[in-house]
Amino acid sequence: MATVSPSTDFAPVAASTATPAARVRDPRLDFYRGIAMFIILIAHIPGDPWARWIPARFGFSDATEIFVFCSGMASAIAFGGAFVRKGWWMGTARVAFRIWQVYWAHIGLFFFVAMSMAALDQSGLFEKTYINSLNLQHFFKDPASQMVGIFTLTYVPNYFDILPMYLVVLALMPIFVGLQQKLGFWAAALASVALWAVAQTGMLALPAEPWSTREWFFNPFGWQLLFFTGFAFMRGWIPAPPVSKTLIWVSALFLVLSAPFGSWKVFLWIDAWNSDLADQIRKVWPLTKELRDKTEFGLFRYMHFLALAYLGWVVAGEKGARLIATGTGALAQLWQVVLTLITKVGQQSLAVFVFSMAAARILGVLLDQTGRDFFPVLFANLLGFALIIGVAYLAGWFKSQPWKAKK
C-alpha cells in the first residue's frame, strides 16, 4: 500500500506555534473550487438542460459540498495563520472583517437581483412575472418589514441562502479555533460533531420568512461540520489520508452503490433496466430521507462527499502534480489553458459566485426568449462561462492594486 506523508502534502499551511508557515495556495483547492463555480452557474440558470447532468443528479452530495469544504480549506489559509501569528483576538478580528465583506455581498446580491426582476416585469415585454418566479412578491408587497428581515437575516429567500449559511459558519470559526488552542483538536472536533448532531434533530433550525414555517434551506449548524473538516485538513489538525487501493475501491463502490438512492435520475435508469430491483430500492428510499437531508446536512451527504473528495485528491496527485500539464503537444497546451482558467475562477470564488447568481437569472431570461434547444442552451452556458472567467480576472486585477505598482 502506497502512502503519502501528511507532512509533505499539507505542510504549507500546517499550524505551528514557532515559525508560522508561509501562505501557499494549494492548486487542488483552486481547481476544485473553480469546478464548483461552473457547476453552480449551470445549476442556477432556470430551466438549463445541462443541469440534468451535474453531480447532484448522480449522488447525495453536489457542488454545494465542494464550495463549503473548499471554503473551509481556503479559510485555513487566509485566516488560520492570523490566529497563530497575532493571537485569538486579532484572528477573530480578521474573520469579522471577512464576515463584513460576505454580509454586504449578500445584501448587494439580493437587491441587484430583486431590482433586475422588477425591471423585467416593469418593462411589459414578458408574459411571465419574474418577481414571482423567485417568490419575491412578498418583498415587493411589504418592502418595509421585509427589508428589515433581509438585513437581519430573518428573511432569507430561496436562491439567496448560501451566503447567510456561510456567514454563520465563519462566525463559528473563532470558537472552534479557541477550543483547539486551549483544549486541543479533539475538543474542537467533538464540539463540531455535537453541534452537527443536535442540528439533525431540527432544534437549531433558523426561520427563513415571517409568514410561514419555512426554515433556512442550509442550516449552518449542520453544514459547519463539512466546513471545519476542510479547515482541519488544511491546518494540519487532521493528517492527509494514505493513497490506498482499499480506500479507493471502498470510496468508488460507495459512490456507485449510493447513486440510486441519491438520485431519481439513476433510479429511473435502473427502473427501466430491472423493475424488480427498482421496487426494492423504492422500499428502502424513504428510510434514507433523514440521512440524505440537504438542509441539516445528513450523514450520507457527508460520507458521499468525503468519498468523492478522496478520489479527487488521489486523482490530482501529490500537491496536485497531475493537474499540471507537462507535455508540449497540443492537448497538453489546451489542458494548461483550461486548468489556468478554472484555477483563476477558483481563486476569486466569492466575486464569481455573487456575479454568477445574478447572471444566471439573466441567462434564464435569454433562454425564455430563444427557447431551450441545443444551440441556444450551448450559447447561454458558454456565455455564462466566459462571463465568470472575465469576472475572475477582473477581480484578480483589482485585488493586485495595480495603481500602487512602481513605474
CSV table of C-alpha atoms in Angstrom, one decimal:
chain,number,residue,atom,x,y,z
A,1,MET,CA,0.0,0.0,0.0
A,2,ALA,CA,1.5,3.3,-1.1
A,3,THR,CA,1.2,6.2,1.3
A,4,VAL,CA,1.6,10.0,1.1
A,5,SER,CA,3.2,11.7,4.0
A,6,PRO,CA,0.9,14.2,5.7
A,7,SER,CA,3.9,16.4,6.4
A,8,THR,CA,4.7,16.8,2.8
A,9,ASP,CA,1.2,17.0,1.4
A,10,PHE,CA,-0.2,19.6,3.7
A,11,ALA,CA,2.9,21.2,5.2
A,12,PRO,CA,2.4,24.7,3.6
A,13,VAL,CA,-0.4,25.5,6.0
A,14,ALA,CA,0.2,23.3,9.0
A,15,ALA,CA,-0.2,25.1,12.3
A,16,SER,CA,2.9,26.0,14.2
A,17,THR,CA,3.5,27.9,17.3
A,18,ALA,CA,7.1,28.6,16.4
A,19,THR,CA,7.7,29.8,12.9
A,20,PRO,CA,4.4,30.3,11.0
A,21,ALA,CA,4.4,28.7,7.6
A,22,ALA,CA,4.1,30.9,4.5
A,23,ARG,CA,0.8,31.2,2.8
A,24,VAL,CA,0.9,29.0,-0.3
A,25,ARG,CA,-2.2,28.3,-2.3
A,26,ASP,CA,-2.9,24.6,-2.9
A,27,PRO,CA,-3.6,24.1,-6.7
A,28,ARG,CA,-6.1,21.4,-5.9
A,29,LEU,CA,-8.1,23.8,-3.8
A,30,ASP,CA,-8.4,26.4,-6.5
A,31,PHE,CA,-9.1,23.8,-9.2
A,32,TYR,CA,-11.9,22.0,-7.5
A,33,ARG,CA,-13.4,25.2,-6.2
A,34,GLY,CA,-13.3,26.6,-9.7
A,35,ILE,CA,-15.1,23.4,-11.0
A,36,ALA,CA,-17.8,24.1,-8.3
A,37,MET,CA,-18.3,27.6,-9.6
A,38,PHE,CA,-19.0,26.4,-13.1
A,39,ILE,CA,-21.4,23.8,-11.8
A,40,ILE,CA,-23.2,26.3,-9.5
A,41,LEU,CA,-23.7,28.6,-12.5
A,42,ILE,CA,-25.3,25.7,-14.5
A,43,ALA,CA,-27.5,24.7,-11.6
A,44,HIS,CA,-28.9,28.2,-11.1
A,45,ILE,CA,-29.8,29.0,-14.8
A,46,PRO,CA,-33.5,28.5,-14.8
A,47,GLY,CA,-34.5,25.5,-16.9
A,48,ASP,CA,-31.0,24.8,-18.1
A,49,PRO,CA,-30.9,21.3,-19.6
A,50,TRP,CA,-27.3,21.0,-18.7
A,51,ALA,CA,-28.3,20.9,-15.0
A,52,ARG,CA,-29.6,17.4,-15.7
A,53,TRP,CA,-26.0,16.2,-15.8
A,54,ILE,CA,-24.4,18.0,-12.8
A,55,PRO,CA,-23.1,15.8,-9.9
A,56,ALA,CA,-26.3,16.4,-7.8
A,57,ARG,CA,-28.1,14.1,-10.3
A,58,PHE,CA,-25.9,11.2,-9.5
A,59,GLY,CA,-25.4,11.1,-5.8
A,60,PHE,CA,-26.1,12.6,-2.4
A,61,SER,CA,-23.6,15.5,-2.5
A,62,ASP,CA,-23.3,18.2,-5.1
A,63,ALA,CA,-21.4,21.5,-5.8
A,64,THR,CA,-22.6,23.0,-2.5
A,65,GLU,CA,-20.4,20.5,-0.6
A,66,ILE,CA,-17.4,21.3,-2.8
A,67,PHE,CA,-17.9,25.0,-2.2
A,68,VAL,CA,-18.3,24.7,1.6
A,69,PHE,CA,-15.4,22.2,2.0
A,70,CYS,CA,-13.1,24.2,-0.1
A,71,SER,CA,-14.1,27.4,1.7
A,72,GLY,CA,-13.1,25.7,4.9
A,73,MET,CA,-9.7,24.9,3.4
A,74,ALA,CA,-9.3,28.4,2.0
A,75,SER,CA,-10.2,29.9,5.4
A,76,ALA,CA,-7.5,27.8,7.0
A,77,ILE,CA,-5.0,29.5,4.6
A,78,ALA,CA,-6.5,33.0,4.8
A,79,PHE,CA,-7.4,33.3,8.5
A,80,GLY,CA,-5.9,30.3,10.3
A,81,GLY,CA,-2.4,31.8,10.3
A,82,ALA,CA,-3.7,35.0,11.8
A,83,PHE,CA,-4.8,33.2,15.0
A,84,VAL,CA,-1.3,31.7,15.3
A,85,ARG,CA,0.8,34.8,14.5
A,86,LYS,CA,-1.3,37.5,16.1
A,87,GLY,CA,-3.3,35.7,18.7
A,88,TRP,CA,-7.0,34.8,19.1
A,89,TRP,CA,-8.4,38.4,19.3
A,90,MET,CA,-6.7,39.5,16.1
A,91,GLY,CA,-7.6,36.3,14.3
A,92,THR,CA,-11.2,36.9,15.3
A,93,ALA,CA,-11.0,40.5,14.0
A,94,ARG,CA,-9.7,39.1,10.7
A,95,VAL,CA,-12.6,36.8,10.5
A,96,ALA,CA,-15.0,39.6,11.4
A,97,PHE,CA,-13.7,41.6,8.5
A,98,ARG,CA,-14.5,38.7,6.2
A,99,ILE,CA,-17.9,38.4,7.6
A,100,TRP,CA,-18.5,42.1,6.9
A,101,GLN,CA,-17.5,41.6,3.3
A,102,VAL,CA,-19.7,38.5,2.8
A,103,TYR,CA,-22.6,40.2,4.5
A,104,TRP,CA,-22.6,43.1,2.1
A,105,ALA,CA,-22.0,40.8,-0.8
A,106,HIS,CA,-25.3,39.0,0.2
A,107,ILE,CA,-27.2,42.3,0.6
A,108,GLY,CA,-25.9,43.6,-2.7
A,109,LEU,CA,-26.7,40.4,-4.5
A,110,PHE,CA,-30.3,40.3,-3.2
A,111,PHE,CA,-31.1,43.9,-4.1
A,112,PHE,CA,-29.5,43.7,-7.5
A,113,VAL,CA,-31.4,40.5,-8.4
A,114,ALA,CA,-34.6,41.9,-7.0
A,115,MET,CA,-34.2,45.1,-9.0
A,116,SER,CA,-33.4,43.1,-12.1
A,117,MET,CA,-36.6,41.0,-11.8
A,118,ALA,CA,-38.6,44.2,-11.1
A,119,ALA,CA,-37.1,45.9,-14.1
A,120,LEU,CA,-38.1,42.9,-16.3
A,121,ASP,CA,-41.6,43.0,-15.0
A,122,GLN,CA,-41.9,46.7,-15.3
A,123,SER,CA,-40.8,46.6,-19.0
A,124,GLY,CA,-44.0,44.9,-20.0
A,125,LEU,CA,-42.1,42.9,-22.6
A,126,PHE,CA,-42.7,39.5,-20.9
A,127,GLU,CA,-45.8,37.4,-20.3
A,128,LYS,CA,-44.4,35.8,-17.1
A,129,THR,CA,-43.7,37.7,-13.9
A,130,TYR,CA,-40.1,37.3,-12.9
A,131,ILE,CA,-40.7,38.6,-9.4
A,132,ASN,CA,-43.0,35.7,-8.7
A,133,SER,CA,-40.5,33.3,-10.4
A,134,LEU,CA,-38.2,33.9,-7.4
A,135,ASN,CA,-41.0,34.1,-4.9
A,136,LEU,CA,-40.2,37.8,-4.2
A,137,GLN,CA,-43.8,39.0,-4.3
A,138,HIS,CA,-43.9,39.2,-0.5
A,139,PHE,CA,-40.9,41.6,-0.5
A,140,PHE,CA,-42.5,43.9,-3.0
A,141,LYS,CA,-45.9,43.8,-1.3
A,142,ASP,CA,-44.4,44.8,2.1
A,143,PRO,CA,-40.9,46.1,1.5
A,144,ALA,CA,-40.6,47.9,4.8
A,145,SER,CA,-40.9,44.9,7.1
A,146,GLN,CA,-39.1,42.5,4.6
A,147,MET,CA,-36.2,45.0,4.2
A,148,VAL,CA,-35.7,44.7,8.0
A,149,GLY,CA,-35.8,40.9,7.6
A,150,ILE,CA,-33.2,41.0,4.7
A,151,PHE,CA,-30.8,43.0,6.8
A,152,THR,CA,-31.2,40.9,10.0
A,153,LEU,CA,-31.2,37.6,8.1
A,154,THR,CA,-34.7,36.7,9.4
A,155,TYR,CA,-35.9,36.8,5.8
A,156,VAL,CA,-33.7,34.6,3.7
A,157,PRO,CA,-35.4,33.9,0.3
A,158,ASN,CA,-34.7,30.7,-1.5
A,159,TYR,CA,-31.9,31.3,-4.0
A,160,PHE,CA,-30.2,33.6,-1.6
A,161,ASP,CA,-29.5,31.1,1.1
A,162,ILE,CA,-25.8,30.0,0.7
A,163,LEU,CA,-24.1,33.2,1.8
A,164,PRO,CA,-26.2,33.5,5.1
A,165,MET,CA,-25.1,29.9,5.9
A,166,TYR,CA,-21.5,30.9,5.2
A,167,LEU,CA,-21.8,33.9,7.4
A,168,VAL,CA,-22.8,31.9,10.4
A,169,VAL,CA,-20.2,29.2,9.8
A,170,LEU,CA,-17.5,31.9,9.6
A,171,ALA,CA,-18.7,33.3,12.9
A,172,LEU,CA,-18.2,29.9,14.5
A,173,MET,CA,-14.6,29.8,13.4
A,174,PRO,CA,-13.1,31.7,16.4
A,175,ILE,CA,-15.0,29.4,18.8
A,176,PHE,CA,-13.6,26.2,17.2
A,177,VAL,CA,-10.1,27.7,16.9
A,178,GLY,CA,-10.2,28.8,20.5
A,179,LEU,CA,-11.2,25.3,21.6
A,180,GLN,CA,-8.3,23.8,19.6
A,181,GLN,CA,-5.8,26.2,21.1
A,182,LYS,CA,-7.0,25.8,24.7
A,183,LEU,CA,-8.1,22.2,24.8
A,184,GLY,CA,-6.7,20.5,21.7
A,185,PHE,CA,-8.0,19.2,18.4
A,186,TRP,CA,-10.4,16.6,19.9
A,187,ALA,CA,-12.3,19.2,21.9
A,188,ALA,CA,-12.9,21.3,18.7
A,189,ALA,CA,-13.8,18.1,16.8
A,190,LEU,CA,-16.2,16.9,19.4
A,191,ALA,CA,-17.9,20.3,19.6
A,192,SER,CA,-18.3,20.4,15.8
A,193,VAL,CA,-19.8,16.8,15.7
A,194,ALA,CA,-22.1,17.5,18.7
A,195,LEU,CA,-23.4,20.7,17.1
A,196,TRP,CA,-24.0,18.8,13.9
A,197,ALA,CA,-25.8,16.0,15.8
A,198,VAL,CA,-28.1,18.5,17.5
A,199,ALA,CA,-28.8,20.2,14.2
A,200,GLN,CA,-30.1,16.8,12.8
A,201,THR,CA,-32.9,17.0,15.3
A,202,GLY,CA,-34.2,20.2,13.9
A,203,MET,CA,-33.8,22.1,17.2
A,204,LEU,CA,-31.3,24.6,15.7
A,205,ALA,CA,-33.4,25.5,12.6
A,206,LEU,CA,-33.5,29.2,11.7
A,207,PRO,CA,-36.6,30.9,10.4
A,208,ALA,CA,-36.4,32.0,6.8
A,209,GLU,CA,-39.5,34.1,6.5
A,210,PRO,CA,-42.1,35.6,8.9
A,211,TRP,CA,-45.3,34.5,7.1
A,212,SER,CA,-44.5,30.7,7.1
A,213,THR,CA,-42.7,28.0,8.9
A,214,ARG,CA,-40.1,27.7,6.2
A,215,GLU,CA,-36.5,27.4,7.6
A,216,TRP,CA,-33.1,28.3,6.2
A,217,PHE,CA,-32.5,25.9,3.3
A,218,PHE,CA,-28.9,25.4,4.6
A,219,ASN,CA,-28.7,25.0,8.3
A,220,PRO,CA,-25.3,26.4,9.2
A,221,PHE,CA,-25.1,24.3,12.4
A,222,GLY,CA,-25.2,21.2,10.3
A,223,TRP,CA,-23.1,22.4,7.4
A,224,GLN,CA,-20.3,23.6,9.7
A,225,LEU,CA,-19.1,20.0,10.1
A,226,LEU,CA,-18.0,19.9,6.4
A,227,PHE,CA,-16.5,23.4,6.6
A,228,PHE,CA,-14.4,22.6,9.6
A,229,THR,CA,-13.4,19.2,8.2
A,230,GLY,CA,-11.8,21.1,5.3
A,231,PHE,CA,-10.4,23.7,7.7
A,232,ALA,CA,-8.8,21.0,9.9
A,233,PHE,CA,-7.3,19.2,6.9
A,234,MET,CA,-5.6,22.4,5.6
A,235,ARG,CA,-4.4,23.5,9.1
A,236,GLY,CA,-2.8,20.1,9.6
A,237,TRP,CA,-5.0,19.1,12.5
A,238,ILE,CA,-6.1,16.0,10.5
A,239,PRO,CA,-3.3,14.1,8.7
A,240,ALA,CA,-3.7,13.5,5.0
A,241,PRO,CA,-5.2,10.1,4.2
A,242,PRO,CA,-3.0,7.4,2.6
A,243,VAL,CA,-3.3,6.6,-1.1
A,244,SER,CA,-4.7,3.1,-0.6
A,245,LYS,CA,-6.2,0.7,-3.1
A,246,THR,CA,-8.6,-0.4,-0.4
A,247,LEU,CA,-9.8,3.2,0.3
A,248,ILE,CA,-10.1,3.8,-3.4
A,249,TRP,CA,-12.3,0.8,-4.0
A,250,VAL,CA,-14.4,1.5,-0.9
A,251,SER,CA,-14.9,5.1,-2.0
A,252,ALA,CA,-15.7,4.2,-5.6
A,253,LEU,CA,-18.2,1.4,-4.5
A,254,PHE,CA,-19.9,3.7,-2.1
A,255,LEU,CA,-20.4,6.3,-4.8
A,256,VAL,CA,-21.7,3.7,-7.3
A,257,LEU,CA,-24.0,1.9,-4.9
A,258,SER,CA,-25.4,5.0,-3.3
A,259,ALA,CA,-26.3,6.6,-6.7
A,260,PRO,CA,-29.8,5.0,-7.0
A,261,PHE,CA,-30.7,6.3,-3.5
A,262,GLY,CA,-29.2,9.8,-4.0
A,263,SER,CA,-30.7,10.5,-7.4
A,264,TRP,CA,-34.0,9.9,-9.1
A,265,LYS,CA,-32.2,10.1,-12.4
A,266,VAL,CA,-30.2,7.0,-11.7
A,267,PHE,CA,-33.2,5.3,-10.1
A,268,LEU,CA,-35.2,5.8,-13.3
A,269,TRP,CA,-32.4,4.2,-15.3
A,270,ILE,CA,-32.5,1.2,-13.0
A,271,ASP,CA,-36.3,1.0,-13.2
A,272,ALA,CA,-36.1,0.8,-17.0
A,273,TRP,CA,-33.4,-1.9,-16.8
A,274,ASN,CA,-34.8,-4.0,-13.9
A,275,SER,CA,-38.1,-3.1,-12.4
A,276,ASP,CA,-37.8,-5.7,-9.6
A,277,LEU,CA,-34.6,-4.1,-8.4
A,278,ALA,CA,-36.2,-0.7,-8.6
A,279,ASP,CA,-39.1,-1.9,-6.4
A,280,GLN,CA,-36.6,-2.9,-3.7
A,281,ILE,CA,-34.9,0.5,-3.9
A,282,ARG,CA,-38.2,2.2,-3.8
A,283,LYS,CA,-38.9,0.4,-0.5
A,284,VAL,CA,-35.6,1.5,1.1
A,285,TRP,CA,-35.7,5.1,-0.3
A,286,PRO,CA,-37.9,6.6,2.4
A,287,LEU,CA,-35.7,5.1,5.1
A,288,THR,CA,-32.8,7.2,3.8
A,289,LYS,CA,-34.6,10.6,3.9
A,290,GLU,CA,-33.0,12.0,7.1
A,291,LEU,CA,-29.6,10.6,6.2
A,292,ARG,CA,-29.6,12.4,2.8
A,293,ASP,CA,-31.3,15.6,4.0
A,294,LYS,CA,-29.7,18.7,2.5
A,295,THR,CA,-31.0,21.3,4.9
A,296,GLU,CA,-29.4,19.8,8.0
A,297,PHE,CA,-26.6,18.1,6.0
A,298,GLY,CA,-27.4,14.5,6.6
A,299,LEU,CA,-24.8,11.8,7.3
A,300,PHE,CA,-25.0,10.2,3.8
A,301,ARG,CA,-24.2,13.6,2.2
A,302,TYR,CA,-21.1,13.8,4.4
A,303,MET,CA,-20.0,10.3,3.6
A,304,HIS,CA,-20.7,10.7,-0.1
A,305,PHE,CA,-18.7,13.9,-0.3
A,306,LEU,CA,-15.7,12.5,1.6
A,307,ALA,CA,-15.6,9.5,-0.7
A,308,LEU,CA,-15.7,11.8,-3.8
A,309,ALA,CA,-13.2,14.2,-2.3
A,310,TYR,CA,-10.8,11.3,-1.5
A,311,LEU,CA,-10.9,10.1,-5.1
A,312,GLY,CA,-10.4,13.7,-6.4
A,313,TRP,CA,-7.5,14.0,-4.0
A,314,VAL,CA,-5.9,10.8,-5.3
A,315,VAL,CA,-6.5,11.7,-9.0
A,316,ALA,CA,-4.9,15.1,-8.5
A,317,GLY,CA,-1.7,13.5,-7.2
A,318,GLU,CA,0.7,14.8,-4.5
A,319,LYS,CA,0.4,18.5,-4.3
A,320,GLY,CA,-1.8,18.5,-7.4
A,321,ALA,CA,1.0,17.2,-9.6
A,322,ARG,CA,-1.4,15.5,-12.1
A,323,LEU,CA,-3.3,18.8,-12.6
A,324,ILE,CA,-0.2,20.3,-14.3
A,325,ALA,CA,0.3,19.7,-18.0
A,326,THR,CA,3.9,18.6,-18.5
A,327,GLY,CA,3.9,17.7,-22.2
A,328,THR,CA,4.5,20.1,-25.1
A,329,GLY,CA,1.8,18.8,-27.5
A,330,ALA,CA,-1.4,20.5,-28.5
A,331,LEU,CA,-3.5,18.5,-25.9
A,332,ALA,CA,-1.1,19.4,-23.1
A,333,GLN,CA,-1.2,23.1,-24.1
A,334,LEU,CA,-5.0,23.0,-24.3
A,335,TRP,CA,-5.2,21.4,-20.8
A,336,GLN,CA,-2.9,24.0,-19.4
A,337,VAL,CA,-5.2,26.8,-20.7
A,338,VAL,CA,-8.3,25.1,-19.3
A,339,LEU,CA,-6.5,24.5,-16.0
A,340,THR,CA,-5.4,28.1,-15.8
A,341,LEU,CA,-9.0,29.4,-16.4
A,342,ILE,CA,-10.6,27.0,-13.9
A,343,THR,CA,-8.0,27.8,-11.3
A,344,LYS,CA,-8.4,31.6,-11.8
A,345,VAL,CA,-12.2,31.2,-11.2
A,346,GLY,CA,-11.5,29.2,-8.1
A,347,GLN,CA,-9.1,31.8,-6.7
A,348,GLN,CA,-11.9,34.5,-6.9
A,349,SER,CA,-14.8,32.4,-5.8
A,350,LEU,CA,-16.7,35.0,-3.8
A,351,ALA,CA,-16.8,37.5,-6.6
A,352,VAL,CA,-17.5,34.8,-9.2
A,353,PHE,CA,-20.3,33.3,-7.0
A,354,VAL,CA,-22.1,36.6,-6.4
A,355,PHE,CA,-21.8,37.5,-10.1
A,356,SER,CA,-22.9,34.1,-11.3
A,357,MET,CA,-26.1,34.1,-9.2
A,358,ALA,CA,-27.1,37.4,-10.8
A,359,ALA,CA,-26.0,36.4,-14.3
A,360,ALA,CA,-27.8,33.0,-14.1
A,361,ARG,CA,-31.2,34.8,-13.8
A,362,ILE,CA,-30.5,37.0,-16.8
A,363,LEU,CA,-29.3,33.9,-18.8
A,364,GLY,CA,-32.6,32.2,-17.9
A,365,VAL,CA,-34.5,35.2,-19.3
A,366,LEU,CA,-32.4,34.8,-22.5
A,367,LEU,CA,-33.4,31.2,-22.8
A,368,ASP,CA,-37.0,32.1,-22.2
A,369,GLN,CA,-36.9,34.1,-25.4
A,370,THR,CA,-34.7,31.8,-27.5
A,371,GLY,CA,-36.1,28.5,-26.4
A,372,ARG,CA,-34.1,25.7,-24.9
A,373,ASP,CA,-32.9,23.8,-27.9
A,374,PHE,CA,-29.4,22.6,-28.2
A,375,PHE,CA,-27.7,25.7,-29.7
A,376,PRO,CA,-29.4,28.4,-27.6
A,377,VAL,CA,-28.5,26.3,-24.5
A,378,LEU,CA,-25.0,25.9,-25.6
A,379,PHE,CA,-24.6,29.6,-26.3
A,380,ALA,CA,-26.1,30.6,-22.9
A,381,ASN,CA,-23.9,28.3,-20.9
A,382,LEU,CA,-20.7,29.2,-22.8
A,383,LEU,CA,-21.6,32.9,-22.5
A,384,GLY,CA,-22.0,32.3,-18.7
A,385,PHE,CA,-18.7,30.5,-18.5
A,386,ALA,CA,-17.0,33.4,-20.4
A,387,LEU,CA,-18.5,36.0,-18.1
A,388,ILE,CA,-17.5,34.3,-14.8
A,389,ILE,CA,-13.9,33.8,-16.2
A,390,GLY,CA,-13.9,37.5,-17.1
A,391,VAL,CA,-15.1,38.5,-13.6
A,392,ALA,CA,-12.4,36.2,-12.0
A,393,TYR,CA,-9.6,38.0,-14.0
A,394,LEU,CA,-11.1,41.4,-13.3
A,395,ALA,CA,-11.4,40.7,-9.6
A,396,GLY,CA,-7.8,39.4,-9.5
A,397,TRP,CA,-6.7,42.6,-11.3
A,398,PHE,CA,-8.4,44.9,-8.8
A,399,LYS,CA,-7.0,42.8,-5.8
A,400,SER,CA,-3.5,43.2,-7.2
A,401,GLN,CA,-3.9,47.0,-6.8
A,402,PRO,CA,-2.0,47.9,-10.0
A,403,TRP,CA,-2.3,51.6,-9.2
A,404,LYS,CA,0.3,51.0,-6.4
A,405,ALA,CA,2.8,49.4,-8.7
A,406,LYS,CA,6.1,51.2,-9.1
A,407,LYS,CA,6.8,52.6,-12.6
